[in-house]
Short mmCIF file of N, CA and C in Angstrom, two decimals:
data_model
loop_
_atom_site.label_atom_id
_atom_site.label_comp_id
_atom_site.label_asym_id
_atom_site.label_seq_id
_atom_site.Cartn_x
_atom_site.Cartn_y
_atom_site.Cartn_z
N MET A 18 -19.91 24.23 -46.49
CA MET A 18 -19.59 23.88 -45.14
C MET A 18 -18.76 24.99 -44.52
N ALA A 19 -18.74 25.07 -43.22
CA ALA A 19 -18.08 26.17 -42.53
C ALA A 19 -16.56 26.02 -42.53
N PHE A 20 -16.04 24.84 -42.79
CA PHE A 20 -14.60 24.60 -42.74
C PHE A 20 -13.98 24.46 -44.11
N ASP A 21 -14.47 25.14 -45.08
CA ASP A 21 -13.92 25.07 -46.43
C ASP A 21 -12.59 25.79 -46.53
N ASP A 22 -12.33 26.74 -45.65
CA ASP A 22 -11.08 27.50 -45.69
C ASP A 22 -9.97 26.62 -45.09
N ASP A 23 -8.87 26.42 -45.83
CA ASP A 23 -7.79 25.55 -45.38
C ASP A 23 -6.93 26.19 -44.29
N SER A 24 -7.00 27.51 -44.09
CA SER A 24 -6.16 28.17 -43.10
C SER A 24 -6.65 27.95 -41.67
N LYS A 25 -7.88 27.56 -41.51
CA LYS A 25 -8.43 27.32 -40.18
C LYS A 25 -8.35 25.83 -39.86
N THR A 26 -8.04 25.53 -38.60
CA THR A 26 -8.05 24.13 -38.17
C THR A 26 -9.41 23.82 -37.59
N PRO A 27 -9.89 22.63 -37.82
CA PRO A 27 -11.18 22.25 -37.25
C PRO A 27 -11.12 22.30 -35.73
N PRO A 28 -12.22 22.60 -35.07
CA PRO A 28 -12.22 22.70 -33.61
C PRO A 28 -11.83 21.39 -32.92
N THR A 29 -12.13 20.26 -33.54
CA THR A 29 -11.77 18.99 -32.89
C THR A 29 -10.26 18.79 -32.87
N ASP A 30 -9.55 19.19 -33.94
CA ASP A 30 -8.09 19.06 -33.94
C ASP A 30 -7.47 19.97 -32.89
N SER A 31 -7.99 21.17 -32.80
CA SER A 31 -7.49 22.12 -31.80
C SER A 31 -7.77 21.61 -30.39
N LEU A 32 -8.95 21.06 -30.19
CA LEU A 32 -9.32 20.52 -28.88
C LEU A 32 -8.44 19.33 -28.52
N ILE A 33 -8.20 18.44 -29.47
CA ILE A 33 -7.34 17.27 -29.23
C ILE A 33 -5.92 17.73 -28.94
N GLY A 34 -5.44 18.72 -29.69
CA GLY A 34 -4.10 19.26 -29.43
C GLY A 34 -3.99 19.87 -28.05
N ASN A 35 -5.00 20.63 -27.66
CA ASN A 35 -5.01 21.22 -26.31
C ASN A 35 -5.06 20.14 -25.24
N LEU A 36 -5.84 19.10 -25.47
CA LEU A 36 -5.94 18.00 -24.51
C LEU A 36 -4.61 17.27 -24.39
N LYS A 37 -3.96 17.02 -25.51
CA LYS A 37 -2.64 16.37 -25.46
C LYS A 37 -1.63 17.25 -24.73
N GLY A 38 -1.67 18.55 -25.00
CA GLY A 38 -0.77 19.47 -24.29
C GLY A 38 -1.05 19.48 -22.80
N TYR A 39 -2.33 19.48 -22.44
CA TYR A 39 -2.70 19.45 -21.02
C TYR A 39 -2.21 18.17 -20.36
N LEU A 40 -2.41 17.04 -21.02
CA LEU A 40 -1.97 15.76 -20.44
C LEU A 40 -0.46 15.70 -20.31
N ASP A 41 0.26 16.19 -21.31
CA ASP A 41 1.72 16.21 -21.22
C ASP A 41 2.19 17.09 -20.07
N THR A 42 1.56 18.24 -19.92
CA THR A 42 1.91 19.15 -18.83
C THR A 42 1.58 18.52 -17.48
N ARG A 43 0.43 17.85 -17.41
CA ARG A 43 0.03 17.21 -16.15
C ARG A 43 0.99 16.07 -15.79
N ILE A 44 1.42 15.30 -16.76
CA ILE A 44 2.37 14.22 -16.51
C ILE A 44 3.70 14.79 -16.02
N ASP A 45 4.15 15.88 -16.67
CA ASP A 45 5.39 16.52 -16.22
C ASP A 45 5.26 17.05 -14.80
N LEU A 46 4.10 17.60 -14.46
CA LEU A 46 3.87 18.11 -13.11
C LEU A 46 3.91 16.98 -12.09
N VAL A 47 3.29 15.87 -12.40
CA VAL A 47 3.30 14.71 -11.49
C VAL A 47 4.73 14.20 -11.31
N ARG A 48 5.49 14.15 -12.40
CA ARG A 48 6.89 13.71 -12.31
C ARG A 48 7.70 14.65 -11.43
N LEU A 49 7.52 15.95 -11.61
CA LEU A 49 8.25 16.92 -10.80
C LEU A 49 7.86 16.83 -9.32
N GLU A 50 6.58 16.63 -9.05
CA GLU A 50 6.13 16.49 -7.66
C GLU A 50 6.71 15.22 -7.04
N ALA A 51 6.76 14.13 -7.79
CA ALA A 51 7.34 12.89 -7.28
C ALA A 51 8.83 13.07 -7.02
N GLN A 52 9.51 13.76 -7.92
CA GLN A 52 10.94 14.00 -7.75
C GLN A 52 11.18 14.87 -6.51
N GLU A 53 10.35 15.88 -6.30
CA GLU A 53 10.50 16.75 -5.14
C GLU A 53 10.24 15.98 -3.84
N LYS A 54 9.23 15.13 -3.84
CA LYS A 54 8.95 14.34 -2.63
C LYS A 54 10.06 13.34 -2.35
N ALA A 55 10.63 12.74 -3.40
CA ALA A 55 11.74 11.81 -3.21
C ALA A 55 12.96 12.54 -2.66
N LYS A 56 13.19 13.74 -3.16
CA LYS A 56 14.32 14.53 -2.67
C LYS A 56 14.12 14.90 -1.20
N MET A 57 12.91 15.30 -0.85
CA MET A 57 12.62 15.65 0.54
C MET A 57 12.77 14.44 1.46
N ALA A 58 12.33 13.28 0.99
CA ALA A 58 12.46 12.05 1.78
C ALA A 58 13.93 11.69 1.97
N PHE A 59 14.74 11.84 0.92
CA PHE A 59 16.17 11.54 1.03
C PHE A 59 16.85 12.47 2.01
N VAL A 60 16.55 13.77 1.93
CA VAL A 60 17.16 14.74 2.83
C VAL A 60 16.75 14.46 4.27
N ALA A 61 15.47 14.17 4.49
CA ALA A 61 15.00 13.88 5.85
C ALA A 61 15.65 12.60 6.40
N THR A 62 15.79 11.60 5.55
CA THR A 62 16.42 10.35 5.98
C THR A 62 17.90 10.56 6.29
N ALA A 63 18.60 11.27 5.42
CA ALA A 63 20.02 11.53 5.65
C ALA A 63 20.22 12.34 6.93
N HIS A 64 19.37 13.33 7.14
CA HIS A 64 19.46 14.15 8.35
C HIS A 64 19.18 13.30 9.59
N GLY A 65 18.14 12.49 9.53
CA GLY A 65 17.80 11.64 10.67
C GLY A 65 18.89 10.63 11.01
N VAL A 66 19.45 10.01 9.98
CA VAL A 66 20.52 9.03 10.21
C VAL A 66 21.75 9.71 10.80
N THR A 67 22.10 10.88 10.28
CA THR A 67 23.26 11.60 10.81
C THR A 67 23.04 11.99 12.27
N MET A 68 21.86 12.49 12.58
CA MET A 68 21.57 12.86 13.97
C MET A 68 21.56 11.64 14.88
N ALA A 69 21.05 10.52 14.38
CA ALA A 69 21.04 9.30 15.19
C ALA A 69 22.45 8.80 15.47
N ILE A 70 23.33 8.87 14.49
CA ILE A 70 24.71 8.41 14.69
C ILE A 70 25.42 9.31 15.69
N ILE A 71 25.26 10.63 15.54
CA ILE A 71 25.88 11.56 16.49
C ILE A 71 25.33 11.33 17.89
N GLY A 72 24.01 11.17 18.00
CA GLY A 72 23.39 10.90 19.29
C GLY A 72 23.87 9.59 19.91
N LEU A 73 24.04 8.57 19.07
CA LEU A 73 24.54 7.28 19.56
C LEU A 73 25.96 7.41 20.11
N PHE A 74 26.82 8.11 19.38
CA PHE A 74 28.18 8.32 19.88
C PHE A 74 28.18 9.09 21.20
N PHE A 75 27.35 10.12 21.29
CA PHE A 75 27.26 10.87 22.54
C PHE A 75 26.81 9.96 23.68
N PHE A 76 25.80 9.15 23.42
CA PHE A 76 25.27 8.25 24.44
C PHE A 76 26.31 7.23 24.90
N ILE A 77 27.04 6.66 23.95
CA ILE A 77 28.07 5.67 24.29
C ILE A 77 29.17 6.30 25.13
N PHE A 78 29.68 7.45 24.69
CA PHE A 78 30.76 8.08 25.44
C PHE A 78 30.30 8.60 26.79
N LEU A 79 29.05 9.03 26.89
CA LEU A 79 28.52 9.45 28.18
C LEU A 79 28.47 8.26 29.14
N ASN A 80 28.05 7.10 28.66
CA ASN A 80 27.99 5.91 29.51
C ASN A 80 29.38 5.43 29.91
N VAL A 81 30.34 5.51 29.00
CA VAL A 81 31.71 5.14 29.35
C VAL A 81 32.23 6.10 30.42
N PHE A 82 31.96 7.39 30.24
CA PHE A 82 32.37 8.38 31.24
C PHE A 82 31.75 8.09 32.60
N LEU A 83 30.44 7.81 32.61
CA LEU A 83 29.78 7.51 33.88
C LEU A 83 30.32 6.24 34.52
N GLY A 84 30.61 5.23 33.69
CA GLY A 84 31.19 4.00 34.23
C GLY A 84 32.56 4.25 34.85
N LEU A 85 33.40 5.02 34.18
CA LEU A 85 34.72 5.34 34.72
C LEU A 85 34.61 6.20 35.98
N LEU A 86 33.65 7.12 35.99
CA LEU A 86 33.42 7.96 37.17
C LEU A 86 32.99 7.11 38.36
N LEU A 87 32.08 6.17 38.13
CA LEU A 87 31.66 5.27 39.22
C LEU A 87 32.81 4.36 39.65
N ASN A 88 33.61 3.90 38.70
CA ASN A 88 34.79 3.08 39.06
C ASN A 88 35.70 3.87 40.00
N GLU A 89 35.92 5.11 39.66
CA GLU A 89 36.78 5.95 40.50
C GLU A 89 36.16 6.16 41.87
N ALA A 90 34.85 6.44 41.91
CA ALA A 90 34.17 6.70 43.18
C ALA A 90 34.12 5.45 44.05
N LEU A 91 33.98 4.28 43.43
CA LEU A 91 33.89 3.03 44.20
C LEU A 91 35.25 2.37 44.40
N ASP A 92 36.27 2.97 43.86
CA ASP A 92 37.64 2.44 43.96
C ASP A 92 37.69 0.98 43.48
N SER A 93 37.11 0.77 42.31
CA SER A 93 37.04 -0.57 41.73
C SER A 93 37.23 -0.45 40.21
N PRO A 94 37.88 -1.43 39.61
CA PRO A 94 38.09 -1.35 38.16
C PRO A 94 36.86 -1.76 37.32
N TYR A 95 35.82 -2.34 37.94
CA TYR A 95 34.71 -2.86 37.15
C TYR A 95 33.32 -2.57 37.69
N TRP A 96 33.15 -2.21 38.97
CA TRP A 96 31.82 -2.05 39.53
C TRP A 96 31.02 -0.91 38.88
N GLY A 97 31.68 0.12 38.43
CA GLY A 97 30.97 1.22 37.78
C GLY A 97 30.29 0.76 36.50
N PHE A 98 31.00 -0.03 35.70
CA PHE A 98 30.40 -0.55 34.47
C PHE A 98 29.31 -1.57 34.78
N GLY A 99 29.49 -2.32 35.86
CA GLY A 99 28.46 -3.27 36.28
C GLY A 99 27.18 -2.56 36.68
N ILE A 100 27.31 -1.45 37.38
CA ILE A 100 26.14 -0.68 37.80
C ILE A 100 25.43 -0.10 36.58
N ILE A 101 26.18 0.44 35.63
CA ILE A 101 25.58 0.98 34.40
C ILE A 101 24.86 -0.13 33.63
N ALA A 102 25.50 -1.28 33.50
CA ALA A 102 24.88 -2.41 32.80
C ALA A 102 23.63 -2.88 33.53
N GLY A 103 23.66 -2.93 34.85
CA GLY A 103 22.49 -3.32 35.63
C GLY A 103 21.34 -2.34 35.45
N PHE A 104 21.66 -1.05 35.37
CA PHE A 104 20.62 -0.05 35.14
C PHE A 104 19.93 -0.29 33.80
N TYR A 105 20.70 -0.58 32.76
CA TYR A 105 20.09 -0.82 31.45
C TYR A 105 19.35 -2.15 31.40
N LEU A 106 19.81 -3.13 32.15
CA LEU A 106 19.07 -4.38 32.25
C LEU A 106 17.73 -4.14 32.93
N LEU A 107 17.72 -3.36 33.99
CA LEU A 107 16.47 -3.02 34.68
C LEU A 107 15.53 -2.26 33.75
N LEU A 108 16.07 -1.32 32.99
CA LEU A 108 15.27 -0.57 32.03
C LEU A 108 14.67 -1.50 30.97
N LEU A 109 15.45 -2.46 30.49
CA LEU A 109 14.97 -3.44 29.51
C LEU A 109 13.84 -4.28 30.08
N ILE A 110 13.99 -4.74 31.31
CA ILE A 110 12.95 -5.55 31.94
C ILE A 110 11.67 -4.74 32.11
N ILE A 111 11.79 -3.48 32.49
CA ILE A 111 10.60 -2.63 32.63
C ILE A 111 9.89 -2.49 31.29
N PHE A 112 10.65 -2.30 30.20
CA PHE A 112 10.02 -2.15 28.89
C PHE A 112 9.41 -3.45 28.40
N VAL A 113 10.06 -4.56 28.64
CA VAL A 113 9.53 -5.84 28.17
C VAL A 113 8.27 -6.23 28.94
N VAL A 114 8.28 -6.02 30.23
CA VAL A 114 7.15 -6.45 31.06
C VAL A 114 6.06 -5.40 31.16
N GLY A 115 6.46 -4.13 31.35
CA GLY A 115 5.48 -3.14 31.73
C GLY A 115 4.93 -2.24 30.65
N VAL A 116 5.62 -2.06 29.56
CA VAL A 116 5.18 -1.10 28.56
C VAL A 116 4.49 -1.84 27.42
N ASP A 117 3.27 -1.42 27.12
CA ASP A 117 2.48 -2.05 26.08
C ASP A 117 2.77 -1.39 24.73
N LYS A 118 2.67 -2.16 23.66
CA LYS A 118 2.90 -1.63 22.32
C LYS A 118 1.85 -0.60 21.93
N LYS A 119 0.69 -0.65 22.57
CA LYS A 119 -0.37 0.30 22.25
C LYS A 119 0.05 1.73 22.58
N LEU A 120 0.91 1.89 23.59
CA LEU A 120 1.43 3.21 23.92
C LEU A 120 2.20 3.79 22.74
N PHE A 121 3.05 2.98 22.13
CA PHE A 121 3.82 3.44 20.98
C PHE A 121 2.94 3.61 19.75
N GLN A 122 1.92 2.77 19.61
CA GLN A 122 0.99 2.89 18.49
C GLN A 122 0.22 4.20 18.59
N GLY A 123 -0.21 4.55 19.78
CA GLY A 123 -0.91 5.81 19.98
C GLY A 123 -0.02 7.01 19.69
N LEU A 124 1.24 6.92 20.09
CA LEU A 124 2.19 7.99 19.82
C LEU A 124 2.43 8.13 18.32
N ALA A 125 2.57 7.00 17.62
CA ALA A 125 2.77 7.03 16.17
C ALA A 125 1.53 7.57 15.47
N ASP A 126 0.35 7.19 15.93
CA ASP A 126 -0.89 7.70 15.33
C ASP A 126 -1.00 9.21 15.48
N LYS A 127 -0.66 9.71 16.66
CA LYS A 127 -0.72 11.15 16.90
C LYS A 127 0.30 11.90 16.05
N THR A 128 1.48 11.37 15.96
CA THR A 128 2.56 12.05 15.26
C THR A 128 2.36 12.03 13.75
N LEU A 129 1.94 10.90 13.21
CA LEU A 129 1.89 10.73 11.77
C LEU A 129 0.50 10.85 11.18
N ASP A 130 -0.47 11.29 11.96
CA ASP A 130 -1.85 11.36 11.48
C ASP A 130 -1.99 12.40 10.37
N ASN A 131 -2.42 11.95 9.20
CA ASN A 131 -2.70 12.81 8.05
C ASN A 131 -1.50 13.61 7.56
N THR A 132 -0.29 13.14 7.75
CA THR A 132 0.86 13.90 7.27
C THR A 132 0.93 13.90 5.75
N ILE A 133 0.41 12.89 5.10
CA ILE A 133 0.44 12.85 3.65
C ILE A 133 -0.46 13.94 3.09
N TYR A 134 -1.62 14.11 3.67
CA TYR A 134 -2.58 15.08 3.16
C TYR A 134 -2.20 16.51 3.52
N LYS A 135 -1.52 16.70 4.64
CA LYS A 135 -1.10 18.04 5.04
C LYS A 135 0.00 18.56 4.12
N SER A 136 0.82 17.69 3.58
CA SER A 136 1.92 18.13 2.74
C SER A 136 1.50 18.33 1.28
N ASP A 137 0.29 17.94 0.95
CA ASP A 137 -0.19 18.08 -0.43
C ASP A 137 -0.54 19.54 -0.68
N LYS A 138 0.16 20.18 -1.61
CA LYS A 138 0.01 21.62 -1.85
C LYS A 138 -1.17 21.93 -2.75
N ARG A 139 -1.76 20.93 -3.38
CA ARG A 139 -2.84 21.18 -4.33
C ARG A 139 -4.19 21.32 -3.66
N ASN A 140 -4.31 21.01 -2.38
CA ASN A 140 -5.61 21.10 -1.69
C ASN A 140 -6.02 22.52 -1.45
#
């Protein structure tokens, strides 16, 4: 038989060893890719939350400033804040009555279309 020499390994053992090595390497690669995507998601979320909080503080203080400015201009302690509140009430009514959810769905579809496949580096 061709495999009488003990120093040589049969081709099936070598093939199985190579296959196991390939599978182990592939599993490690998938784990590393998952870890990298999780890290990217965490960083993007942390950045987005931080920017939203800073933006919210800016928005609140800007509205307080505008309310105080209108109070001064109208020589009243409360009408400026009433006008600001009325403006946001009007904006809320416009959104509740006039804006359809399909507008936001279309915007989300455009923004997020195929983002999973675009970020895949193996294609």
